[in-house]
């Protein structure tokens, strides 16, 4: 394990004004996205869509890394250039989702545990050879009347730390993603408490497994009201509570926090990030690692039609640029 290599990659990934594009939808998830535009999810359509994203001119000005799925990291553009090479030529790091998804947690009531530790070291070596410099593992924590349990939080934290250790052993920077879901009618305070407990458990496990904190990135949810909560917290509250939660739980050594969008609208995800970046004196950089908030509007512009290719690329560049401005606290609503 090379500490300097890990630190260099995590710094490059989180340095302002760039952020990460999460394009690592599994075959099941991308089908759900394509269903929205009535497009069949087959190998070629998925390849075409990813080529549209990755060949966007000047994307590297705003995007430091792209997270890929196993199928995508092995695909090529129409000229036969591998996606990995295409991204690297644009000064963009290649990332890979390595978890095998959230499965039912035996011993708990309707909670999930993320699987994928089996053979992870071998798979990691293969991905490193393909050109990956960072990876992602997502744990899912759901808020209901009775959940989450400590059991669910602890087991997911343990797996995240084990994954992080294996990544670093292969000189790959782990993105550590404990996502407290927005689903539900809970208020922002409940989200604060659960996110706080989750981050506390996560960093205890990362320390216990001796993970090098300068060589990770944290990908948390923002502290936000549940989607069905009658009283939605405003942008200032979200920013303030999220920063408070991070200050109380995230060690200073962590170089960057790259938020997921989690089902927020494109605009809200940008507004929240922008507001947080107006806070002074934070030890970690705050940026984005958005999936839906970068891609939703792109998909609707494209609709699977080659004639819309350029317009869809322009849309991706626009959202990437707006979020890039939000990493500096310089985004304004009228830029929409
Ligand atoms: P969203 O931004 O759509 O939440 O996706 C980010 C991600 O990578 C989830 O694992």
Coordinates of N, CA and C in Angstrom, one line a residue, residues 14 152 253:
X14 N -11.2 15.1 -5.1 CA -12.0 16.1 -4.4 C -11.6 17.5 -4.5
X152 N -28.0 -3.3 12.2 CA -27.9 -3.0 10.8 C -26.8 -2.0 10.5
X253 N -8.8 14.4 9.1 CA -7.8 13.8 8.1 C -8.5 13.4 6.8

